[in-house]
Coordinates of C-alpha atoms in Angstrom, one line a residue:
Chain A
M1 CA -41.0 78.9 -133.0
D2 CA -43.1 76.6 -130.8
E3 CA -45.9 76.9 -133.3
T4 CA -43.9 75.9 -136.3
H5 CA -42.6 72.9 -134.3
G6 CA -46.2 72.0 -133.6
Q7 CA -47.2 72.3 -137.2
I8 CA -44.4 70.0 -138.4
E9 CA -45.4 67.5 -135.7
E10 CA -49.0 67.6 -137.0
M11 CA -47.9 67.0 -140.5
Q12 CA -46.0 63.9 -139.4
S13 CA -48.9 62.6 -137.6
A14 CA -51.5 61.0 -139.8
I15 CA -54.2 61.3 -137.2
V16 CA -54.6 63.8 -134.4
L17 CA -57.3 63.5 -131.8
Q18 CA -57.8 66.6 -129.8
R19 CA -59.7 66.5 -126.5
L20 CA -62.2 64.0 -127.7
T21 CA -65.1 63.5 -125.3
K22 CA -68.1 61.2 -125.8
L23 CA -71.2 61.1 -123.7
F24 CA -74.0 58.6 -124.5
G25 CA -77.4 59.9 -123.4
P26 CA -80.3 62.1 -124.5
T27 CA -78.7 65.6 -124.1
P28 CA -74.9 65.3 -124.1
S29 CA -74.3 69.0 -124.5
D30 CA -76.1 69.8 -121.2
V31 CA -73.9 67.4 -119.3
L32 CA -70.6 68.3 -121.1
P33 CA -69.8 71.1 -118.6
F34 CA -69.8 68.6 -115.7
V35 CA -67.3 66.4 -117.7
H36 CA -65.0 69.4 -118.1
Q37 CA -65.3 70.1 -114.3
G38 CA -63.9 66.6 -113.8
L39 CA -67.0 65.0 -112.4
D40 CA -66.6 61.3 -111.8
K41 CA -67.9 58.9 -114.4
N42 CA -70.3 57.2 -111.9
K43 CA -71.7 60.5 -110.8
I44 CA -72.3 61.6 -114.3
F45 CA -74.3 58.4 -114.8
N46 CA -76.2 58.5 -111.5
E47 CA -76.9 62.2 -111.3
H48 CA -77.2 63.2 -115.0
G49 CA -78.2 59.9 -116.7
H50 CA -75.4 59.9 -119.2
V51 CA -72.7 57.4 -119.9
L52 CA -69.3 58.9 -120.2
A53 CA -67.5 56.8 -122.8
L54 CA -64.5 59.0 -123.5
R55 CA -63.0 61.9 -121.5
D56 CA -60.6 64.4 -123.1
I57 CA -58.7 62.0 -125.2
S58 CA -55.8 63.7 -127.0
L59 CA -53.6 61.5 -129.2
K60 CA -51.2 61.9 -132.1
I61 CA -50.9 58.9 -134.3
E62 CA -47.8 58.7 -136.5
T63 CA -47.9 58.0 -140.2
G64 CA -47.0 54.5 -141.2
K65 CA -47.0 53.2 -137.7
V66 CA -49.1 50.8 -135.8
Q67 CA -50.9 52.5 -132.9
I68 CA -52.4 50.2 -130.4
I69 CA -55.3 51.2 -128.3
M70 CA -55.5 48.9 -125.4
G71 CA -57.9 48.5 -122.5
L72 CA -60.3 46.2 -120.8
S73 CA -63.8 45.8 -122.1
G74 CA -65.8 48.9 -121.3
S75 CA -62.7 51.1 -121.4
G76 CA -63.9 52.9 -124.5
K77 CA -61.3 51.6 -126.9
S78 CA -63.8 50.5 -129.6
T79 CA -65.7 53.7 -129.2
L80 CA -62.6 55.7 -129.7
L81 CA -61.7 53.7 -132.8
R82 CA -65.2 54.4 -134.3
H83 CA -64.7 58.1 -133.8
I84 CA -61.9 58.2 -136.3
N85 CA -64.1 57.3 -139.2
R86 CA -67.1 58.9 -137.6
L87 CA -69.2 55.7 -137.1
I88 CA -69.7 57.4 -133.8
E89 CA -69.9 61.2 -133.5
P90 CA -68.0 62.8 -130.6
S91 CA -69.7 65.1 -128.1
A92 CA -66.8 67.4 -128.1
G93 CA -63.3 67.6 -129.5
R94 CA -61.6 67.5 -132.9
I95 CA -60.4 64.8 -135.2
L96 CA -57.8 65.7 -137.8
I97 CA -56.5 63.4 -140.5
R98 CA -53.6 64.7 -142.4
G99 CA -54.5 68.1 -141.1
R100 CA -58.1 67.8 -142.4
D101 CA -61.0 68.2 -139.9
V102 CA -63.0 65.1 -140.3
L103 CA -65.9 66.5 -138.3
S104 CA -66.5 69.2 -140.9
L105 CA -67.2 66.7 -143.7
D106 CA -70.7 66.6 -145.0
K107 CA -72.5 63.3 -145.7
Q108 CA -71.2 63.0 -149.2
E109 CA -67.6 63.9 -148.3
L110 CA -67.7 61.5 -145.4
R111 CA -68.7 58.7 -147.7
K112 CA -65.9 59.5 -150.1
F113 CA -63.5 59.7 -147.1
R114 CA -64.5 56.3 -145.9
Q115 CA -64.3 54.9 -149.4
H116 CA -60.8 56.1 -150.2
Q117 CA -58.9 57.1 -147.1
I118 CA -59.8 54.9 -144.2
S119 CA -60.9 51.3 -144.0
M120 CA -61.8 48.9 -141.2
V121 CA -61.4 45.3 -140.0
F122 CA -64.0 44.0 -137.6
Q123 CA -63.9 41.6 -134.6
R124 CA -66.6 39.4 -135.9
F125 CA -65.4 39.7 -139.5
A126 CA -68.7 41.2 -140.8
L127 CA -68.5 39.6 -144.2
L128 CA -71.4 39.3 -146.6
P129 CA -72.5 35.7 -146.2
H130 CA -74.2 35.6 -149.6
R131 CA -71.3 36.9 -151.6
T132 CA -68.2 35.0 -152.6
I133 CA -64.7 35.7 -151.1
Q134 CA -63.8 37.5 -154.3
D135 CA -67.0 39.7 -154.1
N136 CA -66.4 40.4 -150.4
V137 CA -62.9 41.6 -151.0
A138 CA -64.2 43.8 -153.8
F139 CA -66.9 45.3 -151.5
G140 CA -65.0 48.5 -150.8
L141 CA -64.1 48.8 -154.4
S142 CA -67.7 48.5 -155.5
A143 CA -68.6 51.2 -153.0
Q144 CA -65.9 53.3 -154.8
K145 CA -67.8 52.5 -158.0
A146 CA -64.6 51.1 -159.6
T147 CA -65.1 49.4 -162.9
S148 CA -65.9 45.7 -162.6
S149 CA -62.6 44.7 -164.3
A150 CA -60.6 46.8 -161.9
Q151 CA -62.6 45.4 -159.0
R152 CA -61.9 41.8 -160.1
E153 CA -58.2 42.5 -160.7
T154 CA -57.5 44.3 -157.4
A155 CA -59.6 41.8 -155.4
N156 CA -57.8 39.0 -157.0
T157 CA -54.4 40.4 -156.1
W158 CA -55.4 40.9 -152.4
V159 CA -57.0 37.4 -152.1
H160 CA -53.6 36.0 -153.1
K161 CA -51.7 38.4 -150.9
V162 CA -53.5 37.2 -147.8
G163 CA -52.9 33.6 -148.8
L164 CA -56.4 32.7 -149.9
G165 CA -55.6 31.9 -153.6
G166 CA -58.0 29.2 -154.8
Y167 CA -60.9 30.2 -152.4
E168 CA -62.1 33.1 -154.7
N169 CA -65.4 31.5 -155.3
S170 CA -66.1 30.0 -151.9
F171 CA -68.6 31.6 -149.5
P172 CA -67.5 32.9 -146.1
A173 CA -69.4 30.1 -144.2
Q174 CA -67.1 27.6 -145.9
L175 CA -64.0 29.1 -144.4
S176 CA -62.5 28.9 -140.9
G177 CA -62.4 31.9 -138.6
G178 CA -58.8 32.7 -139.4
M179 CA -59.5 32.5 -143.1
Q180 CA -62.6 34.7 -142.8
Q181 CA -60.5 37.3 -141.1
R182 CA -58.0 37.1 -143.9
V183 CA -60.9 38.1 -146.1
G184 CA -61.7 40.9 -143.8
L185 CA -58.1 42.1 -144.0
A186 CA -58.0 41.8 -147.8
R187 CA -61.2 43.7 -148.0
A188 CA -59.8 46.6 -146.0
L189 CA -56.5 46.7 -147.8
A190 CA -58.1 46.4 -151.3
T191 CA -59.5 49.9 -151.1
G192 CA -56.0 51.4 -151.1
A193 CA -56.9 53.4 -148.0
E194 CA -53.9 54.8 -146.1
C195 CA -55.4 54.3 -142.6
L196 CA -56.6 51.0 -141.3
L197 CA -58.8 50.7 -138.3
M198 CA -58.7 47.3 -136.7
D199 CA -61.2 46.5 -134.0
E200 CA -60.0 43.5 -132.0
P201 CA -59.5 41.7 -135.3
F202 CA -57.9 38.6 -133.9
S203 CA -59.6 38.2 -130.5
A204 CA -62.2 35.8 -131.9
L205 CA -59.5 33.4 -133.2
D206 CA -57.8 30.7 -131.3
P207 CA -54.2 31.4 -130.1
L208 CA -52.3 29.6 -132.8
I209 CA -54.3 31.2 -135.6
R210 CA -54.0 34.5 -133.8
T211 CA -50.2 34.4 -133.9
E212 CA -50.4 33.4 -137.5
M213 CA -52.6 36.4 -138.3
Q214 CA -50.2 38.7 -136.4
D215 CA -47.4 37.4 -138.5
L216 CA -49.4 38.1 -141.6
L217 CA -50.2 41.6 -140.5
L218 CA -46.5 42.4 -139.6
E219 CA -45.4 41.0 -142.9
L220 CA -47.9 43.0 -144.9
Q221 CA -47.2 46.1 -142.8
S222 CA -43.5 45.9 -143.5
E223 CA -44.3 46.1 -147.2
L224 CA -47.2 48.6 -147.1
G225 CA -46.4 50.9 -144.2
K226 CA -50.1 51.8 -143.5
T227 CA -51.1 53.9 -140.6
I228 CA -52.9 51.3 -138.4
I229 CA -55.0 51.9 -135.4
F230 CA -55.3 48.5 -133.7
V231 CA -57.7 47.9 -130.8
T232 CA -56.9 45.0 -128.5
H233 CA -57.3 43.9 -124.9
D234 CA -54.3 41.5 -125.2
P235 CA -51.1 43.0 -123.9
D236 CA -49.0 40.4 -125.6
E237 CA -50.6 41.3 -128.9
A238 CA -50.1 45.0 -128.2
V239 CA -46.4 44.8 -127.6
R240 CA -45.9 42.4 -130.4
L241 CA -47.6 44.6 -133.1
G242 CA -47.5 48.1 -131.7
D243 CA -45.1 50.9 -132.5
N244 CA -47.0 52.9 -129.9
I245 CA -49.5 51.8 -127.3
A246 CA -52.2 53.9 -125.7
I247 CA -53.9 52.5 -122.7
L248 CA -57.4 53.5 -121.8
K249 CA -59.2 53.0 -118.6
D250 CA -62.8 54.0 -118.0
G251 CA -62.7 56.3 -121.0
E252 CA -59.5 58.0 -120.0
L253 CA -56.1 57.8 -121.6
I254 CA -53.7 56.6 -118.9
Q255 CA -50.5 56.2 -120.7
H256 CA -49.2 56.5 -124.2
G257 CA -45.8 55.4 -125.4
A258 CA -43.6 52.8 -127.1
P259 CA -44.1 49.3 -125.9
M260 CA -40.7 49.1 -124.2
Q261 CA -41.3 52.4 -122.4
I262 CA -44.6 51.0 -121.1
L263 CA -43.1 47.7 -120.1
T264 CA -40.1 49.3 -118.4
S265 CA -41.8 52.3 -116.8
P266 CA -45.5 51.7 -116.3
K267 CA -47.2 54.8 -115.1
N268 CA -49.3 53.3 -112.3
D269 CA -50.4 50.1 -110.7
Y270 CA -53.2 49.6 -113.1
I271 CA -50.8 49.4 -116.0
R272 CA -48.4 47.3 -114.0
T273 CA -51.0 44.7 -113.4
F274 CA -52.2 44.9 -116.9
I275 CA -48.8 44.1 -118.4
Q276 CA -47.4 41.8 -115.8
D277 CA -48.0 38.7 -117.8
V278 CA -46.5 40.0 -121.0
N279 CA -43.9 37.7 -122.4
R280 CA -41.0 40.1 -122.0
G281 CA -38.6 37.6 -123.6
R282 CA -40.1 38.2 -126.9
V283 CA -40.4 42.0 -126.7
V284 CA -37.7 43.5 -124.6
S285 CA -34.4 43.5 -126.4
V286 CA -31.1 42.6 -124.8
G287 CA -29.7 46.1 -125.5
T288 CA -31.9 47.6 -122.7
I289 CA -30.3 45.5 -120.0
A290 CA -26.7 45.5 -121.2
N291 CA -24.4 47.2 -118.8
G292 CA -20.9 47.3 -117.4
E293 CA -17.8 46.8 -119.1
T294 CA -17.0 44.6 -122.0
K295 CA -13.3 43.9 -121.8
T296 CA -13.6 40.8 -119.8
C297 CA -16.3 39.2 -121.9
D298 CA -15.5 35.7 -123.0
G299 CA -18.8 34.7 -124.6
P300 CA -20.4 35.2 -128.0
D301 CA -21.4 38.7 -129.3
I302 CA -25.1 39.4 -129.2
V303 CA -26.7 42.1 -131.3
A304 CA -28.5 44.7 -129.1
T305 CA -31.9 44.3 -130.9
T306 CA -32.0 40.5 -130.1
P307 CA -35.0 39.7 -127.9
L308 CA -34.2 38.4 -124.4
A309 CA -35.6 35.0 -125.1
E310 CA -33.4 34.6 -128.1
A311 CA -30.4 35.8 -126.1
A312 CA -31.2 33.3 -123.3
R313 CA -31.2 30.6 -125.9
L314 CA -27.8 31.7 -127.2
L315 CA -26.4 31.7 -123.7
T316 CA -27.7 28.3 -122.5
N317 CA -24.6 26.7 -123.8
H318 CA -22.4 29.2 -122.0
P319 CA -24.0 29.4 -118.6
D320 CA -21.0 31.0 -116.8
V321 CA -19.8 33.5 -119.3
S322 CA -20.6 37.1 -119.9
A323 CA -21.4 38.0 -123.4
R324 CA -20.8 41.3 -125.2
V325 CA -23.8 43.2 -126.5
V326 CA -23.0 45.1 -129.6
T327 CA -24.8 47.4 -132.0
E328 CA -25.5 46.1 -135.5
K329 CA -22.3 47.7 -136.6
G330 CA -20.3 45.9 -133.9
H331 CA -19.9 48.7 -131.4
P332 CA -19.9 47.2 -127.9
L333 CA -22.6 48.5 -125.6
G334 CA -22.2 46.4 -122.5
S335 CA -22.5 42.9 -121.3
V336 CA -25.0 40.4 -120.2
T337 CA -25.0 37.0 -118.5
L338 CA -27.5 34.2 -118.7
T339 CA -28.5 35.2 -115.1
S340 CA -29.1 38.8 -115.9
V341 CA -31.1 37.9 -119.1
V342 CA -33.3 35.5 -117.2
E343 CA -33.8 38.0 -114.4
A344 CA -35.0 40.6 -116.9
M345 CA -37.4 38.2 -118.5
A346 CA -38.9 37.3 -115.2
A347 CA -39.2 40.9 -114.0
R348 CA -42.5 42.2 -112.9
Chain B
M1 CA -127.8 50.4 -106.1
P2 CA -128.1 53.3 -108.5
E3 CA -129.3 52.6 -112.0
W4 CA -126.1 53.7 -113.8
L5 CA -124.1 51.0 -111.9
L6 CA -126.4 48.2 -112.9
N7 CA -126.8 49.1 -116.5
F8 CA -123.9 50.5 -118.6
P9 CA -124.8 54.2 -119.2
A10 CA -125.0 53.7 -123.0
M11 CA -126.2 56.3 -125.5
T12 CA -129.9 56.0 -126.2
P13 CA -130.9 53.8 -129.2
D14 CA -132.2 56.8 -131.0
A15 CA -128.9 58.6 -130.6
L16 CA -127.0 55.6 -131.8
R17 CA -129.3 55.2 -134.7
S18 CA -128.7 58.7 -135.8
V19 CA -125.0 58.3 -135.5
T20 CA -124.9 55.1 -137.7
R21 CA -127.4 56.7 -140.1
S22 CA -125.4 59.8 -140.6
I23 CA -122.2 57.7 -141.2
D24 CA -124.0 55.6 -143.7
A25 CA -125.5 58.6 -145.4
G26 CA -122.2 60.3 -145.5
Y27 CA -120.5 57.2 -147.0
L28 CA -123.3 56.7 -149.4
S29 CA -123.1 60.2 -150.7
F30 CA -119.3 59.8 -150.9
S31 CA -119.6 56.7 -152.9
R32 CA -122.2 58.3 -155.2
A33 CA -120.0 61.2 -155.8
F34 CA -116.7 59.4 -156.3
G35 CA -117.6 55.8 -157.0
D36 CA -117.2 56.1 -160.7
A37 CA -113.9 58.0 -160.5
I38 CA -112.5 55.4 -158.1
E39 CA -113.8 52.6 -160.2
S40 CA -112.1 54.0 -163.3
F41 CA -108.9 54.4 -161.3
F42 CA -108.9 50.6 -160.8
D43 CA -109.7 50.0 -164.5
P44 CA -106.1 49.2 -165.5
L45 CA -106.0 46.5 -162.9
L46 CA -109.2 45.0 -164.1
L47 CA -107.9 45.0 -167.6
L48 CA -104.7 43.3 -166.5
L49 CA -106.7 40.6 -164.6
I50 CA -109.0 40.0 -167.5
W51 CA -106.2 39.9 -170.0
F52 CA -104.2 37.4 -167.9
E53 CA -107.3 35.3 -167.2
Q54 CA -108.1 35.1 -170.9
I55 CA -104.5 34.0 -171.7
L56 CA -104.8 31.2 -169.1
L57 CA -108.3 30.2 -170.4
R58 CA -107.6 30.3 -174.1
T59 CA -104.2 28.6 -174.2
P60 CA -104.5 24.9 -174.7
W61 CA -104.2 23.1 -171.4
V62 CA -101.2 21.1 -172.5
I63 CA -99.2 24.2 -173.0
I64 CA -100.2 25.7 -169.7
L65 CA -99.2 22.4 -168.0
M66 CA -95.8 22.5 -169.7
V67 CA -95.2 26.0 -168.7
L68 CA -96.2 25.2 -165.1
V69 CA -93.9 22.2 -165.1
L70 CA -91.0 24.3 -166.5
I71 CA -91.6 27.0 -163.9
A72 CA -91.6 24.4 -161.1
Y73 CA -88.4 22.9 -162.4
G74 CA -86.7 26.2 -163.0
A75 CA -87.5 27.4 -159.5
S76 CA -86.7 24.2 -157.6
R77 CA -84.5 21.9 -159.8
N78 CA -86.3 19.1 -158.0
L79 CA -87.9 16.4 -160.1
R80 CA -90.1 15.0 -157.4
L81 CA -91.6 18.4 -156.9
V82 CA -92.1 18.7 -160.6
A83 CA -93.9 15.3 -160.7
G84 CA -96.1 16.5 -157.8
V85 CA -97.1 19.6 -159.7
L86 CA -97.9 17.6 -162.8
I87 CA -100.1 15.1 -161.0
A88 CA -101.9 17.8 -159.1
F89 CA -102.9 19.7 -162.2
L90 CA -103.7 16.5 -164.1
L91 CA -106.1 15.5 -161.3
I92 CA -107.6 19.0 -161.2
G93 CA -108.2 18.8 -165.0
Y94 CA -109.6 15.3 -164.9
F95 CA -112.2 16.2 -162.3
G96 CA -113.4 19.1 -164.5
M97 CA -112.0 22.0 -162.5
W98 CA -109.5 23.2 -165.1
E99 CA -111.3 26.4 -166.0
N100 CA -112.1 27.5 -162.5
T101 CA -108.5 26.7 -161.5
M102 CA -107.2 28.9 -164.2
R103 CA -109.5 31.8 -163.1
T104 CA -108.3 31.4 -159.5
L105 CA -104.7 31.1 -160.6
A106 CA -105.1 34.4 -162.5
I107 CA -106.6 36.4 -159.7
I108 CA -104.2 34.9 -157.1
L109 CA -101.1 35.8 -159.3
V110 CA -102.3 39.3 -160.0
C111 CA -103.2 39.9 -156.4
T112 CA -99.9 38.5 -155.2
V113 CA -97.9 40.7 -157.6
I114 CA -99.9 43.8 -156.5
A115 CA -99.4 42.8 -152.8
L116 CA -95.7 42.4 -153.3
M117 CA -95.3 45.6 -155.3
I118 CA -97.0 47.6 -152.5
G119 CA -95.9 45.4 -149.6
I120 CA -92.1 45.1 -150.1
P121 CA -91.5 48.9 -150.5
T122 CA -93.8 49.5 -147.5
G123 CA -91.9 47.0 -145.4
I124 CA -88.6 48.7 -146.4
W125 CA -90.0 52.1 -145.5
M126 CA -91.2 50.8 -142.2
S127 CA -87.8 49.3 -141.4
R128 CA -86.1 52.6 -142.0
S129 CA -88.1 54.6 -139.5
D130 CA -89.5 53.8 -136.1
R131 CA -92.2 56.4 -136.5
V132 CA -93.4 54.9 -139.7
Q133 CA -93.4 51.5 -138.0
A134 CA -95.4 52.9 -135.1
I135 CA -98.0 54.2 -137.6
I136 CA -98.2 51.2 -139.9
T137 CA -98.2 48.4 -137.3
P138 CA -101.7 49.2 -135.9
V139 CA -103.0 49.6 -139.5
L140 CA -101.8 46.1 -140.3
D141 CA -103.3 44.8 -137.0
V142 CA -106.7 46.2 -138.1
M143 CA -106.3 44.7 -141.6
Q144 CA -105.6 41.3 -140.1
T145 CA -108.2 41.2 -137.4
M146 CA -111.1 43.2 -138.8
P147 CA -113.7 40.6 -140.0
I148 CA -113.4 40.5 -143.8
F149 CA -117.1 41.0 -144.3
V150 CA -117.0 44.3 -142.5
Y151 CA -114.6 45.8 -144.9
L152 CA -116.3 44.1 -147.9
I153 CA -119.4 46.3 -147.2
P154 CA -117.9 49.7 -148.0
V155 CA -115.9 48.2 -150.9
V156 CA -119.1 46.7 -152.4
M157 CA -121.0 49.9 -151.8
L158 CA -118.3 51.8 -153.5
L159 CA -117.5 49.6 -156.4
G160 CA -120.4 47.1 -156.7
L161 CA -120.0 43.4 -157.1
G162 CA -117.3 42.0 -159.4
K163 CA -113.6 41.4 -159.9
I164 CA -112.2 44.7 -158.6
P165 CA -113.7 44.6 -155.1
G166 CA -112.7 41.0 -154.9
M167 CA -109.1 41.8 -155.8
L168 CA -109.1 44.7 -153.3
A169 CA -110.4 42.4 -150.6
V170 CA -107.8 39.7 -151.4
V171 CA -104.9 42.3 -151.5
V172 CA -106.0 43.9 -148.2
Y173 CA -106.2 40.6 -146.5
A174 CA -103.0 39.1 -147.9
I175 CA -100.6 42.1 -147.8
P176 CA -99.8 42.3 -144.0
P177 CA -97.4 39.3 -143.8
V178 CA -95.1 40.5 -146.5
I179 CA -95.0 44.0 -145.0
R180 CA -94.4 42.7 -141.5
L181 CA -91.7 40.2 -142.5
T182 CA -89.9 42.6 -144.9
N183 CA -89.7 45.1 -142.0
L184 CA -88.6 42.4 -139.5
G185 CA -86.1 40.9 -141.9
I186 CA -84.4 44.2 -142.5
R187 CA -84.4 45.1 -138.9
L188 CA -82.8 41.8 -138.0
V189 CA -79.9 42.1 -140.4
D190 CA -76.6 41.7 -138.5
K191 CA -75.6 45.1 -137.2
D192 CA -71.9 44.3 -137.7
V193 CA -72.4 43.9 -141.4
I194 CA -74.4 47.1 -141.7
E195 CA -71.6 48.8 -139.8
A196 CA -69.1 47.4 -142.2
A197 CA -71.1 48.7 -145.2
D198 CA -71.1 52.1 -143.5
A199 CA -67.4 52.0 -142.8
F200 CA -66.6 51.3 -146.4
G201 CA -68.7 54.3 -147.5
A202 CA -71.6 52.4 -149.1
G203 CA -74.5 54.6 -150.0
T204 CA -78.1 54.1 -148.8
W205 CA -79.1 52.4 -152.0
Q206 CA -76.0 50.2 -152.2
K207 CA -76.6 49.2 -148.6
L208 CA -80.2 48.3 -149.2
A209 CA -79.6 46.4 -152.5
R210 CA -76.4 44.6 -151.6
V211 CA -76.6 44.1 -147.8
Q212 CA -80.0 44.6 -146.3
L213 CA -82.4 42.9 -148.8
P214 CA -80.2 39.9 -149.5
L215 CA -79.6 39.2 -145.8
A216 CA -83.3 39.8 -145.1
L217 CA -84.3 37.4 -147.9
P218 CA -85.2 34.4 -145.7
N219 CA -87.7 36.5 -143.8
I220 CA -89.0 38.2 -146.9
M221 CA -89.5 34.9 -148.7
A222 CA -91.5 33.7 -145.7
G223 CA -93.6 36.8 -146.0
I224 CA -94.2 36.3 -149.7
N225 CA -95.1 32.7 -149.0
Q226 CA -97.6 33.7 -146.3
T227 CA -99.1 36.4 -148.6
I228 CA -99.7 33.8 -151.3
M229 CA -101.3 31.4 -148.9
M230 CA -103.6 34.1 -147.5
A231 CA -104.6 35.2 -150.9
L232 CA -105.6 31.6 -151.7
S233 CA -107.6 31.3 -148.6
M234 CA -109.6 34.4 -149.6
V235 CA -110.8 32.7 -152.8
V236 CA -114.1 31.4 -151.3
I237 CA -115.0 34.7 -149.7
A238 CA -114.1 36.7 -152.8
S239 CA -116.5 34.5 -154.7
M240 CA -119.3 35.9 -152.5
I241 CA -118.8 39.2 -154.2
G242 CA -118.7 37.8 -157.6
V243 CA -115.2 36.6 -158.3
K244 CA -115.3 33.5 -160.5
G245 CA -113.1 30.6 -159.9
L246 CA -112.8 27.7 -157.5
G247 CA -114.6 29.6 -154.8
Q248 CA -117.9 29.7 -156.5
P249 CA -118.6 25.9 -156.6
V250 CA -117.5 25.8 -152.9
L251 CA -120.0 28.5 -152.1
Q252 CA -122.7 26.7 -154.1
A253 CA -121.8 23.5 -152.2
V254 CA -122.1 25.2 -148.9
T255 CA -125.5 26.7 -149.6
N256 CA -126.9 23.4 -151.2
Q257 CA -125.1 20.9 -149.0
Y258 CA -123.2 19.3 -152.0
F259 CA -120.5 17.6 -150.0
A260 CA -118.6 16.0 -152.8
L261 CA -118.6 19.2 -155.0
G262 CA -117.3 21.2 -152.0
L263 CA -114.6 18.6 -151.3
F264 CA -113.3 18.4 -154.8
N265 CA -113.0 22.2 -155.3
G266 CA -111.7 22.6 -151.8
L267 CA -109.0 20.0 -152.5
A268 CA -108.1 21.9 -155.7
V269 CA -107.5 25.0 -153.7
V270 CA -105.3 23.0 -151.3
G271 CA -103.5 21.6 -154.3
L272 CA -102.8 25.1 -155.7
A273 CA -101.7 26.2 -152.3
I274 CA -99.2 23.3 -151.9
V275 CA -97.8 23.8 -155.4
F276 CA -97.3 27.6 -154.8
D277 CA -95.8 27.0 -151.4
R278 CA -93.4 24.3 -152.3
V279 CA -92.2 26.0 -155.5
S280 CA -91.7 29.4 -153.9
Q281 CA -90.0 27.8 -150.8
S282 CA -87.5 25.8 -152.8
Y283 CA -86.8 28.8 -155.0
G284 CA -86.1 30.8 -151.8
K285 CA -83.8 28.0 -150.7
R286 CA -81.9 28.0 -153.9
L287 CA -81.3 31.7 -153.6
Q288 CA -79.6 31.0 -150.3
Q289 CA -77.2 28.3 -151.3
H290 CA -74.4 29.9 -149.3
R291 CA -75.9 28.8 -146.0

């Protein structure tokens, strides 16, 4: 009974990481037992000369969702991401993608897997400076050995989809950072891969462009429904894009859950400090704070999924009333006032 | 003070003599036994050089000049450079050095092509393995620092005087820069881009041809350029073992103190060098328009 349940769950998960551990050093297998004994990261380095990058990470990533991996630099988030397409080999553990053991692939199979099933977007774009935008977008397709007309056609479609129509024959150096990352995104999407690994793709961009790129990603994702693993150190970005967030610290998975869950019940102080500056007004919906009774409400109705900031704006003209919070179908859930909304936005 | 502290305890002159003699004798018998075979191994190269030299010498100078101008234009698209090439070769011809210049041009081009055909793959091989790099680097150091005359001795013992030992000397002397800079260029390619190529499942060959070599091109071009320059600088020394060309009059001028003769031919070598350099550089630049 329990087993079948587990199997169903695994089929729904696009990617399953099981007890992934990574040690950097000359003889990881000798040091591995100490990791399993729970020896401290610093001790492993000082006494055994190995860097523990990841310890026992188990994670299920759902199909068609955006999974955030968040952590400070050095927390192992980029290392973890690179295990999924085996740019880095684990010291121990298993990686399953759609039930298939990625670690069992031989060289040839691994190349095929990377060509067709998983693609990647890089922090510093990693475009080919001597190739045009069109050719850069077609890079994955040429690795797949697609016909040149198919390459041209598909690349062209994606160049337009990311809003770079007209720049097909430019070179990367002629484009701004944001535009270069659009190329990176188009290159990753053009291969048709189902999984997309994104390694801090927007952290090199300035804030305005970053928001613009997040919008673009959300828009494309609502249409494409890819399984995205998105690494970031920015909590705002994480709650904005993520369906689920995994937080790493010193190579260990500290908490994993939906953004709201992490915002409303952080597991420890580390996470609390991490998320304290998140703009709750944009993420937390008014439904989560609606309470009490609705009969005496005299204000406008607000749909439960409305973000707090939006609700506050609706209520600024009615500072003294309490407003009914309703489901999309109009069922009353509770009420809020301007004060309760602002309090929730300012919560730490 | 004891004797062995004052004078270095060297081996006795007799012992040393017997060592050098036995090496010489060994090499002599080696060259007697295999000299002909090795010489015939290099025959195709000799034929190639002679064939090319004959083409350059027999074609009317006007046509050669036109071809040179066209190559310069095709490589650089720069009319000033083309005019420079034209003037340089007209002066060379006017001062009676056309034939020798053609001979030098022939050996330099053939040597450069050989050096690149061996050097670029060697550099690529070196860039792919630290062990290969550790082995080849000291060999290149020896090739670059060993006085040229020292390795001319065994080559001449083996193959006699003539074009082939001259070509070997030029290639050995000129090949290190292109090997070193190909290796360096590939090793310096942005790791992010290599990672991207891996992440999209590019194969070894695709990665080399589409990512590593194009991105290493500025360094490789610098290496090619250096190789050409070093080949040219070997012209005079090669003439000592019987390579005809601009080197011979220079050698003659040195031994007889003909200042003007030496100067003219020396300037012709310089002219060739500048033409080669500028044309190959601007071709390299045109290949990298995206920068």
